[in-house]
Short mmCIF file of C-alpha atoms and ligand atoms in Angstrom, two decimals:
data_model
loop_
_atom_site.label_atom_id
_atom_site.label_comp_id
_atom_site.label_asym_id
_atom_site.label_seq_id
_atom_site.Cartn_x
_atom_site.Cartn_y
_atom_site.Cartn_z
CA UNK A 5 0.00 0.00 0.00
CA UNK A 6 1.30 3.46 -0.87
CA UNK A 7 0.84 5.73 2.15
CA UNK A 8 0.71 9.45 1.36
CA UNK A 9 0.75 12.37 3.79
CA UNK A 10 -1.48 15.40 4.20
CA UNK A 11 -1.44 18.40 6.50
CA UNK A 12 -3.62 18.53 9.63
CA UNK A 13 -4.69 22.04 8.51
CA UNK A 14 -5.34 21.60 4.79
CA UNK A 15 -9.00 21.24 3.95
CA UNK A 16 -8.22 20.24 0.36
CA UNK A 17 -6.25 17.25 1.56
CA UNK A 18 -3.30 17.78 -0.82
CA UNK A 19 -0.79 14.98 -0.45
CA UNK A 20 2.97 14.50 -0.49
CA UNK A 21 5.04 11.31 -0.32
CA UNK A 22 6.69 10.13 2.91
CA UNK A 23 10.12 11.21 1.70
CA UNK A 24 8.83 14.68 0.85
CA UNK A 25 7.17 14.98 4.26
CA UNK A 26 10.43 13.94 5.94
CA UNK A 27 12.34 16.62 4.01
CA UNK A 28 9.81 19.35 4.74
CA UNK A 29 9.24 18.58 8.42
CA UNK A 30 6.41 21.05 8.87
CA UNK A 31 3.77 21.50 6.17
CA UNK A 32 3.94 24.91 4.40
CA UNK A 33 0.51 25.83 5.86
CA UNK A 34 1.89 25.42 9.39
CA UNK A 35 0.14 22.10 9.95
CA UNK A 36 1.69 18.72 10.70
CA UNK A 37 1.85 15.82 8.26
CA UNK A 38 -0.35 12.81 8.96
CA UNK A 39 -0.81 9.67 6.86
CA UNK A 40 -3.95 9.70 4.74
CA UNK A 41 -4.78 6.39 6.38
CA UNK A 42 -3.04 4.61 9.26
CA UNK A 43 -1.59 1.27 8.15
CA UNK A 44 -2.48 -1.90 10.10
CA UNK A 45 0.12 -4.16 11.71
CA UNK A 46 -0.14 -7.16 9.41
CA UNK A 47 1.67 -9.89 11.37
CA UNK A 48 0.16 -12.00 14.16
CA UNK A 49 1.10 -10.52 17.55
CA UNK A 50 2.78 -13.80 18.52
CA UNK A 51 5.44 -13.03 15.88
CA UNK A 52 6.59 -10.09 18.00
CA UNK A 53 8.51 -12.46 20.26
CA UNK A 54 10.63 -13.71 17.37
CA UNK A 55 11.58 -10.46 15.64
CA UNK A 56 14.78 -8.56 16.34
CA UNK A 57 14.46 -4.82 16.92
CA UNK A 58 15.76 -4.15 13.42
CA UNK A 59 13.39 -6.63 11.78
CA UNK A 60 10.44 -5.17 13.64
CA UNK A 61 11.55 -1.63 12.77
CA UNK A 62 11.65 -2.57 9.10
CA UNK A 63 8.24 -4.19 9.26
CA UNK A 64 6.58 -1.17 10.88
CA UNK A 65 8.45 1.58 9.03
CA UNK A 66 7.97 0.15 5.55
CA UNK A 67 4.25 0.63 6.11
CA UNK A 68 4.73 4.35 6.87
CA UNK A 69 7.65 5.21 4.57
CA UNK A 70 6.19 3.41 1.63
CA UNK A 71 8.10 5.26 -1.09
CA UNK A 72 11.43 3.98 0.31
CA UNK A 73 12.68 0.79 -1.34
CA UNK A 74 13.33 -2.23 0.86
CA UNK A 75 17.09 -1.77 0.41
CA UNK A 76 16.99 1.95 1.20
CA UNK A 77 15.02 1.47 4.38
CA UNK A 78 17.05 -1.50 5.57
CA UNK A 79 20.28 0.45 5.01
CA UNK A 80 18.93 3.30 7.15
CA UNK A 81 17.81 0.93 9.91
CA UNK A 82 21.08 -1.00 9.95
CA UNK A 83 23.10 2.22 10.30
CA UNK A 84 20.84 3.49 13.09
CA UNK A 85 20.46 0.44 15.33
CA UNK A 86 23.92 -1.06 15.60
CA UNK A 87 26.77 -0.86 18.11
CA UNK A 88 25.86 2.78 18.87
CA UNK A 89 23.26 1.24 21.18
CA UNK A 90 24.83 -0.43 24.19
CA UNK A 91 21.96 -2.88 24.54
CA UNK A 92 21.61 -5.31 21.63
CA UNK A 93 17.86 -5.17 22.21
CA UNK A 94 17.92 -1.36 21.70
CA UNK A 95 14.82 -1.01 23.93
CA UNK A 96 14.94 -3.69 26.67
CA UNK A 97 12.33 -4.09 29.41
CA UNK A 98 13.29 -4.50 33.08
CA UNK A 99 11.42 -4.84 36.37
CA UNK A 100 11.98 -2.72 39.47
CA UNK A 101 9.90 -2.28 42.58
CA UNK A 102 6.88 -4.03 41.11
CA UNK A 103 6.90 -2.03 37.87
CA UNK A 104 7.90 -2.89 34.33
CA UNK A 105 10.14 -0.31 32.66
CA UNK A 106 10.77 0.02 28.95
CA UNK A 107 14.32 1.40 28.82
CA UNK A 108 14.86 3.80 25.94
CA UNK A 109 18.18 5.24 27.08
CA UNK A 110 20.81 2.90 25.71
CA UNK A 111 21.82 5.09 22.76
CA UNK A 112 24.75 7.52 22.44
CA UNK A 113 23.18 10.37 24.46
CA UNK A 114 21.54 8.07 27.03
CA UNK A 115 18.02 9.38 26.44
CA UNK A 116 15.07 8.18 24.40
CA UNK A 117 15.36 10.66 21.54
CA UNK A 118 18.34 8.67 20.24
CA UNK A 119 15.95 6.02 19.03
CA UNK A 120 14.44 8.33 16.43
CA UNK A 121 17.41 10.62 15.92
CA UNK A 122 19.94 7.92 15.12
CA UNK A 123 17.65 7.02 12.22
CA UNK A 124 16.40 10.42 11.02
CA UNK A 125 19.61 11.69 9.31
CA UNK A 126 19.74 8.54 7.20
CA UNK A 127 16.07 8.84 6.32
CA UNK A 128 16.64 12.47 5.37
CA UNK A 129 19.68 12.03 3.19
CA UNK A 130 18.00 9.06 1.50
CA UNK A 131 14.86 11.17 1.00
CA UNK A 132 16.98 13.97 -0.50
CA UNK A 133 18.55 11.54 -2.99
CA UNK A 134 15.14 10.17 -3.93
CA UNK A 135 13.85 13.68 -4.64
CA UNK A 136 16.95 14.78 -6.61
CA UNK A 137 17.66 17.48 -4.09
CA UNK A 138 20.96 19.32 -4.53
CA UNK A 139 20.68 21.77 -1.61
CA UNK A 140 22.40 21.24 1.72
CA UNK A 141 19.89 20.39 4.44
CA UNK A 142 19.99 22.80 7.38
CA UNK A 143 18.49 21.34 10.54
CA UNK A 144 17.14 24.02 12.82
CA UNK A 145 16.07 22.87 16.27
CA UNK A 146 14.97 24.28 19.59
CA UNK A 147 15.66 21.87 22.41
CA UNK A 148 14.63 21.58 26.03
CA UNK A 149 17.72 19.47 26.63
CA UNK A 150 17.79 16.08 25.03
CA UNK A 151 16.65 16.68 21.47
CA UNK A 152 19.47 19.00 20.53
CA UNK A 153 22.20 16.70 21.70
CA UNK A 154 20.55 13.63 20.25
CA UNK A 155 19.99 15.40 16.92
CA UNK A 156 23.62 16.50 16.75
CA UNK A 157 24.82 13.02 17.64
CA UNK A 158 22.79 11.76 14.69
CA UNK A 159 23.74 14.46 12.17
CA UNK A 160 27.38 15.13 13.11
CA UNK A 161 29.51 14.98 9.94
CA UNK A 162 26.70 13.54 7.80
CA UNK A 163 27.59 14.95 4.33
CA UNK A 164 25.15 17.46 2.87
CA UNK A 165 23.77 18.53 6.26
CA UNK A 166 24.31 21.27 8.85
CA UNK A 167 22.66 21.41 12.24
CA UNK A 168 21.96 24.50 14.38
CA UNK A 169 20.63 23.89 17.88
CA UNK A 170 19.14 26.53 20.20
CA UNK A 171 18.71 25.66 23.87
CA UNK A 172 17.35 27.72 26.82
CA UNK A 173 20.32 28.77 28.99
CA UNK A 174 18.36 28.24 32.20
CA UNK A 175 16.29 25.25 31.19
CA UNK A 176 18.72 22.34 30.89
CA UNK A 177 20.78 20.38 33.40
CA UNK A 178 24.55 21.00 33.72
CA UNK A 179 25.27 17.57 32.28
CA UNK A 180 22.94 18.21 29.34
CA UNK A 181 24.60 21.56 28.71
CA UNK A 182 28.05 20.04 28.83
CA UNK A 183 26.93 17.29 26.46
CA UNK A 184 25.84 19.89 23.95
CA UNK A 185 28.78 22.25 24.29
CA UNK A 186 31.26 19.41 23.70
CA UNK A 187 29.51 18.19 20.56
CA UNK A 188 31.91 17.21 17.77
CA UNK A 189 31.34 17.63 14.05
CA UNK A 190 32.28 20.44 11.67
CA UNK A 191 28.62 20.83 10.69
CA UNK A 192 27.23 21.24 14.25
CA UNK A 193 26.41 24.63 15.87
CA UNK A 194 25.07 25.10 19.40
CA UNK A 195 23.61 28.40 20.63
CA UNK A 196 22.42 29.23 24.17
CA UNK A 197 19.28 31.40 24.28
CA UNK A 198 18.60 33.81 27.15
CA UNK A 199 15.04 32.65 27.69
CA UNK A 200 12.97 29.50 28.20
CA UNK A 201 12.23 26.64 25.82
CA UNK A 202 9.10 28.26 24.43
CA UNK A 203 11.02 31.45 23.57
CA UNK A 204 13.51 29.33 21.66
CA UNK A 205 10.87 27.18 19.98
CA UNK A 206 8.65 30.10 18.99
CA UNK A 207 11.57 31.82 17.28
CA UNK A 208 12.73 28.65 15.55
CA UNK A 209 9.22 28.31 14.11
CA UNK A 210 9.30 31.95 12.96
CA UNK A 211 12.70 31.60 11.32
CA UNK A 212 11.63 28.36 9.70
CA UNK A 213 8.54 30.00 8.17
CA UNK A 214 10.19 33.33 7.22
CA UNK A 215 9.57 33.56 3.43
CA UNK A 216 12.26 36.20 2.85
CA UNK A 217 14.90 34.20 4.67
CA UNK A 218 13.89 31.00 2.92
CA UNK A 219 14.42 32.72 -0.42
CA UNK A 220 17.91 33.89 0.50
CA UNK A 221 18.64 30.44 1.83
CA UNK A 222 17.66 28.75 -1.40
CA UNK A 223 19.72 31.22 -3.44
CA UNK A 224 22.70 30.11 -1.39
CA UNK A 225 22.10 26.39 -1.85
CA UNK A 226 20.50 25.64 1.52
CA UNK A 227 17.10 24.51 2.68
CA UNK A 228 15.67 24.18 6.18
CA UNK A 229 14.41 20.94 7.55
CA UNK A 230 13.23 20.08 11.01
CA UNK A 231 14.55 17.43 13.35
CA UNK A 232 11.88 18.30 15.91
CA UNK A 233 9.46 15.66 17.02
CA UNK A 234 6.86 17.00 14.58
CA UNK A 235 8.80 15.38 11.71
CA UNK A 236 7.28 12.08 10.58
CA UNK A 237 10.86 10.80 10.44
CA UNK A 238 10.93 11.26 14.21
CA UNK A 239 7.45 10.10 15.03
CA UNK A 240 7.19 6.65 13.46
CA UNK A 241 10.50 5.15 14.63
CA UNK A 242 8.97 5.60 18.10
CA UNK A 243 6.05 3.34 17.23
CA UNK A 244 8.46 0.41 17.00
CA UNK A 245 9.31 0.10 20.70
CA UNK A 246 5.67 -0.07 21.76
CA UNK A 247 5.34 -3.24 19.69
CA UNK A 248 8.75 -4.45 20.79
CA UNK A 249 7.79 -4.05 24.46
CA UNK A 250 4.71 -6.15 23.84
CA UNK A 251 6.84 -8.91 22.32
CA UNK A 252 9.15 -8.91 25.32
CA UNK A 253 6.21 -9.12 27.73
CA UNK A 254 4.90 -12.09 25.75
CA UNK A 255 8.23 -13.89 25.88
CA UNK A 256 8.66 -13.36 29.62
CA UNK A 257 5.14 -14.72 30.14
CA UNK A 258 3.94 -11.53 31.81
CA UNK A 259 1.03 -11.29 29.41
CA UNK A 260 -0.89 -13.65 27.17
CA UNK A 261 -1.23 -13.16 23.44
CA UNK A 262 -3.87 -10.54 22.74
CA UNK A 263 -4.01 -9.19 26.30
CA UNK A 264 -4.23 -5.40 26.47
CA UNK A 265 -1.61 -3.38 28.36
CA UNK A 266 -1.11 0.20 29.56
CA UNK A 267 1.83 2.48 28.92
CA UNK A 268 2.70 5.36 31.22
CA UNK A 269 4.63 7.95 29.21
CA UNK A 270 6.54 10.95 30.59
CA UNK A 271 5.25 13.61 28.25
CA UNK A 272 6.48 16.97 26.98
CA UNK A 273 5.98 17.68 23.30
CA UNK A 274 3.53 14.76 23.01
CA UNK A 275 5.66 12.87 20.46
CA UNK A 276 6.41 9.73 22.40
CA UNK A 277 2.87 9.12 23.61
CA UNK A 278 1.45 9.98 20.19
CA UNK A 279 3.58 7.17 18.76
CA UNK A 280 1.83 4.92 21.29
CA UNK A 281 -1.50 6.17 19.97
CA UNK A 282 -0.42 5.22 16.43
CA UNK A 283 0.68 1.79 17.71
CA UNK A 284 -2.81 1.32 19.13
CA UNK A 285 -4.46 2.43 15.88
CA UNK A 286 -2.25 -0.03 14.00
CA UNK A 287 -3.64 -2.81 16.15
CA UNK A 288 -1.45 -3.15 19.27
CA UNK A 289 -3.74 -4.01 22.21
CA UNK A 290 -3.29 -0.92 24.37
CA UNK A 291 -5.86 -0.31 27.09
CA UNK A 292 -4.73 3.08 28.39
CA UNK A 293 -2.09 5.54 27.35
CA UNK A 294 -1.19 7.31 30.56
CA UNK A 295 -0.04 10.87 29.90
CA UNK A 296 2.30 11.77 32.77
CA UNK A 297 3.31 15.40 33.26
CA UNK A 298 5.44 17.28 35.74
CA UNK A 299 4.37 20.52 37.41
CA UNK A 300 3.91 22.06 33.95
CA UNK A 301 0.63 20.16 33.82
CA UNK A 302 -1.10 21.81 30.86
CA UNK A 303 -1.79 18.38 29.33
CA UNK A 304 -3.27 16.98 32.54
CA UNK A 305 -5.82 19.80 32.48
CA UNK A 306 -6.44 19.30 28.78
CA UNK A 307 -7.32 15.63 29.18
CA UNK A 308 -9.35 16.09 32.32
CA UNK A 309 -11.18 19.31 31.45
CA UNK A 310 -11.12 19.58 27.65
CA UNK A 311 -9.42 22.97 27.81
CA UNK A 312 -5.87 23.65 26.67
CA UNK A 313 -4.61 26.79 28.36
CA UNK A 314 -1.00 27.81 28.00
CA UNK A 315 -1.59 31.08 29.90
CA UNK A 316 -0.01 29.88 33.11
CA UNK A 317 3.30 30.13 34.92
CA UNK A 318 6.22 28.24 33.41
CA UNK A 319 8.23 26.17 35.89
CA UNK A 320 11.78 24.93 35.55
CA UNK A 321 11.68 21.42 37.01
CA UNK A 322 13.94 18.41 37.53
CA UNK A 323 12.52 16.90 34.33
CA UNK A 324 13.43 19.69 31.87
CA UNK A 325 12.49 17.77 28.73
CA UNK A 326 8.90 17.95 29.95
CA UNK A 327 8.99 21.68 30.77
CA UNK A 328 6.76 22.60 27.88
CA UNK A 329 3.61 24.72 27.64
CA UNK A 330 2.86 24.14 23.96
CA UNK A 331 2.97 20.45 23.07
CA UNK A 332 3.36 20.57 19.28
CA UNK A 333 2.37 17.01 18.51
CA UNK A 334 -0.98 17.39 20.24
CA UNK A 335 -2.19 18.95 16.99
CA UNK A 336 -2.15 15.50 15.42
CA UNK A 337 -4.32 14.10 18.19
CA UNK A 338 -6.77 16.99 17.71
CA UNK A 339 -6.93 16.11 14.04
CA UNK A 340 -7.86 12.50 14.82
CA UNK A 341 -10.34 13.14 17.65
CA UNK A 342 -12.10 15.73 15.48
CA UNK A 343 -12.72 13.00 12.91
CA UNK A 344 -9.84 14.18 10.68
CA UNK A 345 -11.43 17.62 10.45
CA UNK A 346 -8.74 20.02 9.24
CA UNK A 347 -10.98 23.08 9.55
CA UNK A 348 -11.65 22.37 13.22
CA UNK A 349 -8.00 21.56 13.85
CA UNK A 350 -6.84 24.77 12.21
CA UNK A 351 -9.43 26.76 14.16
CA UNK A 352 -8.21 25.35 17.49
CA UNK A 353 -4.57 25.97 16.63
CA UNK A 354 -5.39 29.55 15.58
CA UNK A 355 -7.14 30.03 18.93
CA UNK A 356 -4.00 28.80 20.66
CA UNK A 357 -1.86 31.27 18.71
CA UNK A 358 -4.14 34.28 19.21
CA UNK A 359 -5.52 33.66 22.71
CA UNK A 360 -3.30 30.97 24.18
CA UNK A 361 -6.33 28.85 24.98
CA UNK A 362 -8.87 26.61 23.28
CA UNK A 363 -11.69 24.30 24.33
CA UNK A 364 -12.63 21.09 22.57
CA UNK A 365 -16.26 20.02 22.19
CA UNK A 366 -17.92 16.98 23.77
CA UNK A 367 -17.63 14.82 20.67
CA UNK A 368 -13.86 15.35 20.68
CA UNK A 369 -13.61 14.76 24.43
CA UNK A 370 -15.45 11.46 24.05
CA UNK A 371 -12.62 10.22 21.83
CA UNK A 372 -10.05 10.69 24.60
CA UNK A 373 -11.27 7.68 26.57
CA UNK A 374 -8.10 5.71 25.80
CA UNK A 375 -6.04 8.27 27.69
CA UNK A 376 -5.55 8.88 31.38
CA UNK A 377 -3.68 11.96 32.52
CA UNK A 378 -2.11 13.04 35.80
CA UNK A 379 1.04 14.76 37.01
CA UNK A 380 3.71 14.53 39.67
CA UNK A 381 5.00 17.43 41.74
CA UNK A 382 8.73 17.80 42.32
CA UNK A 383 8.32 16.26 45.75
CA UNK A 384 6.37 13.28 44.43
CA UNK A 385 8.98 12.79 41.71
CA UNK A 386 11.73 12.64 44.33
CA UNK A 387 9.69 10.29 46.50
CA UNK A 388 9.22 7.92 43.59
CA UNK A 389 12.96 7.82 42.93
CA UNK A 390 13.49 7.00 46.62
CA UNK A 391 10.75 4.35 46.63
CA UNK A 392 12.18 2.47 43.65
CA UNK A 393 15.71 2.71 45.06
CA UNK A 394 14.62 1.47 48.50
CA UNK A 395 13.09 -1.63 46.97
CA UNK A 396 15.66 -2.38 44.31
CA UNK A 397 18.87 -0.34 44.74
CA UNK A 398 18.25 1.03 41.30
CA UNK A 399 18.14 4.71 40.39
CA UNK A 400 15.63 6.03 37.86
CA UNK A 401 15.83 9.47 36.27
CA UNK A 402 13.33 12.26 37.10
CA UNK A 403 11.42 11.94 33.78
CA UNK A 404 10.98 8.23 34.32
CA UNK A 405 10.05 8.91 37.95
CA UNK A 406 7.21 11.19 36.88
CA UNK A 407 5.75 8.41 34.71
CA UNK A 408 6.43 5.83 37.41
CA UNK A 409 4.67 7.92 40.06
CA UNK A 410 1.66 8.55 37.83
CA UNK A 411 1.49 4.83 36.92
CA UNK A 412 1.46 3.95 40.63
CA UNK A 413 -1.28 6.42 41.44
CA UNK A 414 -3.26 5.27 38.39
CA UNK A 415 -3.12 1.67 39.60
CA UNK A 416 -4.15 2.69 43.12
CA UNK A 417 -7.00 4.92 41.97
CA UNK A 418 -8.47 2.65 39.34
CA UNK A 419 -7.54 -0.90 40.40
CA UNK A 420 -7.02 -1.52 36.68
CA UNK A 421 -5.53 -5.03 36.44
CA UNK A 422 -3.85 -4.55 33.06
CA UNK A 423 -0.07 -4.78 32.96
CA UNK A 424 1.36 -1.24 33.02
CA UNK A 425 4.66 -0.46 31.34
CA UNK A 426 6.48 2.67 32.48
CA UNK A 427 8.35 4.24 29.59
CA UNK A 428 11.83 5.05 30.90
CA UNK A 429 13.30 7.89 28.89
CA UNK A 430 16.68 8.81 30.37
CA UNK A 431 19.59 7.44 32.35
CA UNK A 432 19.77 8.73 35.95
CA UNK A 433 23.34 9.84 35.20
CA UNK A 434 21.93 12.71 33.20
CA UNK A 435 20.40 14.20 36.36
CA UNK A 436 22.71 13.17 39.20
CA UNK A 437 22.00 16.10 41.52
CA UNK A 438 18.26 15.63 41.72
CA UNK A 439 18.55 11.86 41.99
CA UNK A 440 21.10 12.10 44.81
CA UNK A 441 18.98 14.59 46.71
CA UNK A 442 15.97 12.31 46.29
CA UNK A 443 18.01 9.46 47.76
CA UNK A 444 18.83 11.65 50.78
CA UNK A 445 22.49 11.63 49.92
CA UNK A 446 23.64 15.07 50.92
CA UNK A 447 26.29 15.65 48.32
CA UNK A 448 26.57 19.14 47.08
CA UNK A 449 29.06 20.18 44.52
CA UNK A 450 29.25 22.66 41.66
CA UNK A 451 30.73 19.98 39.48
CA UNK A 452 28.27 17.63 37.83
CA UNK A 453 31.12 15.13 37.59
CA UNK A 454 31.55 14.89 41.34
CA UNK A 455 27.82 14.25 41.47
CA UNK A 456 28.04 11.56 38.83
CA UNK A 457 30.77 9.80 40.80
CA UNK A 458 28.71 10.07 43.96
CA UNK A 459 25.69 8.57 42.24
CA UNK A 460 27.84 5.78 40.85
CA UNK A 461 29.12 4.95 44.32
CA UNK A 462 25.67 5.11 45.84
CA UNK A 463 23.75 3.02 43.32
CA UNK A 464 26.34 0.75 41.79
CA UNK A 465 24.77 1.29 38.36
CA UNK A 466 27.36 1.00 35.55
CA UNK A 467 28.55 4.36 34.27
CA UNK A 468 27.78 4.89 30.56
CA UNK A 469 30.86 5.48 28.38
CA UNK A 470 29.50 8.78 27.00
CA UNK A 471 29.30 10.17 30.54
CA UNK A 472 32.79 8.97 31.41
CA UNK A 473 34.42 10.87 28.55
CA UNK A 474 32.40 14.06 29.09
CA UNK A 475 34.75 15.47 31.74
CA UNK A 476 37.74 15.59 29.40
CA UNK A 477 36.19 16.82 26.14
CA UNK A 478 36.84 20.47 25.15
CA UNK A 479 33.96 23.00 24.97
CA UNK A 480 33.43 23.90 21.32
CA UNK A 481 30.35 26.19 21.18
CA UNK A 482 30.61 29.60 22.90
CA UNK A 483 27.60 31.36 21.26
CA UNK A 484 24.88 32.88 23.50
CA UNK A 485 22.11 35.19 22.25
CA UNK A 486 18.86 36.93 23.18
CA UNK A 487 15.76 35.39 21.54
CA UNK A 488 15.38 38.41 19.23
CA UNK A 489 18.82 37.75 17.74
CA UNK A 490 18.29 34.12 16.83
CA UNK A 491 17.57 34.85 13.16
CA UNK A 492 20.72 36.93 12.75
CA UNK A 493 22.68 34.11 14.33
CA UNK A 494 21.36 31.64 11.76
CA UNK A 495 22.38 33.84 8.83
CA UNK A 496 25.80 34.42 10.39
CA UNK A 497 26.42 30.73 10.86
CA UNK A 498 25.43 29.99 7.26
CA UNK A 499 27.50 32.89 5.97
CA UNK A 500 24.54 34.51 4.19
CA UNK A 501 24.35 37.70 6.29
CA UNK A 502 25.66 40.07 3.65
C1 PLP B 21 11.87 14.53 25.13
C2 PLP B 21 11.79 13.78 26.40
C3 PLP B 21 10.57 13.49 27.01
C4 PLP B 21 9.25 13.97 26.44
O1 PLP B 21 8.93 13.34 25.23
P1 PLP B 21 7.91 14.03 24.22
O2 PLP B 21 7.95 13.18 23.01
O3 PLP B 21 8.43 15.41 23.97
O4 PLP B 21 6.59 14.04 24.89
C5 PLP B 21 10.58 12.76 28.18
N1 PLP B 21 11.74 12.36 28.75
C6 PLP B 21 12.93 12.64 28.20
C7 PLP B 21 14.17 12.20 28.89
C8 PLP B 21 13.00 13.35 27.01
O5 PLP B 21 14.19 13.62 26.46
#
């Protein structure tokens, strides 16, 4: 079946191919690309036990990226999911303190975005070849911490690409910042923004859609593309591990074939959990998708009250990748729960832009029954880290702890007997200070590396190689700017500021 893509905001339903959608990232009308129809998972679920991660990835992704040849897609997958992941399973499940965790942090930057971003550059350069594109691809990204590093790790020194990453100076952990500032690759550029993630993201969107700038860019042999989680090249690789988790639960005997399960997902931009929604629509038996937020609980209110209101204080928390007030990928969910109504979707997104708030109607709310939403405060997040450690001597990171806490409270409140998988999105070594404090270890140091050592001693969890080498790598990216100067910075970096 040939799957084409349309914009969530286009009432005429114009289509592009998968490779074109990957190259464009965002649709020109500001909407997000969605498949014209969602493909079904064709194999029996019992096959999931037998497939390797790569085989499963091929099976799922060929259905979405249907204009890629078998050889093209397999090449991309083989480059992405090899020795750069320290677990041969890529996304293994483990059990701690009575919970099942799906570990998505065994890639080069020890956080879940590696799973999509190790693949995306290969999808993009393949897509460029397929579309006879001569221009250099310029990746422009705003990051709340993990995306930027993971994107650079994927794109570094990939021929025909450049990557510019903006991150909020006060919104990432010291380890995350160090990871970004030490990034190698002649084609990588990191810029600190004096503002929060939404300042950075709003300006990246503006620059991306600036017609004048795009013209100058094209005259100079460049074109923008997005590595943000709105890109379909980011979204669908994340569908794979939902199926893969199911296969692992089958093979450990935790569930029977066909039994429905829950996933609790620590949510920020709504990409990860949306991939779970696609997995369900493809046929994976998912009972509830649990949307777990931190104190920035705009999504909790949306699911429980039907109102999305970004007019609220922004908090910097211990789970910075979830410190988000505008969850971009939610637009795709709006599209589906409105019955694929692009006029309604565009209206709601326009409301969000002009007023910062929108309300969905009852028919849309009724389609949210497969979701459950709640949040964890900073204190509850810390308590969950302590609880899991007390039972199992294992440290979980704050993002994972948010999802773990919400999963626990969901089980208590609902007595739902379905197996619940907590999606574990980062290694605790990315956030040593918060984890140590949660474990009542009173270390305090200005150096994240002292903290990492302390956490290593305390928990006996093996230290990832990428963390070990961080202390000795030189800082390569000194740029810092105010949000208003982001556009100028882009033209400077590309040498088109004459
Ligand atoms: C990005 C990220 C999240 C949030 O995922 P979304 O797809 O943005 O909802 C959660 N945890 C970690 C560690 C992340 O990097």
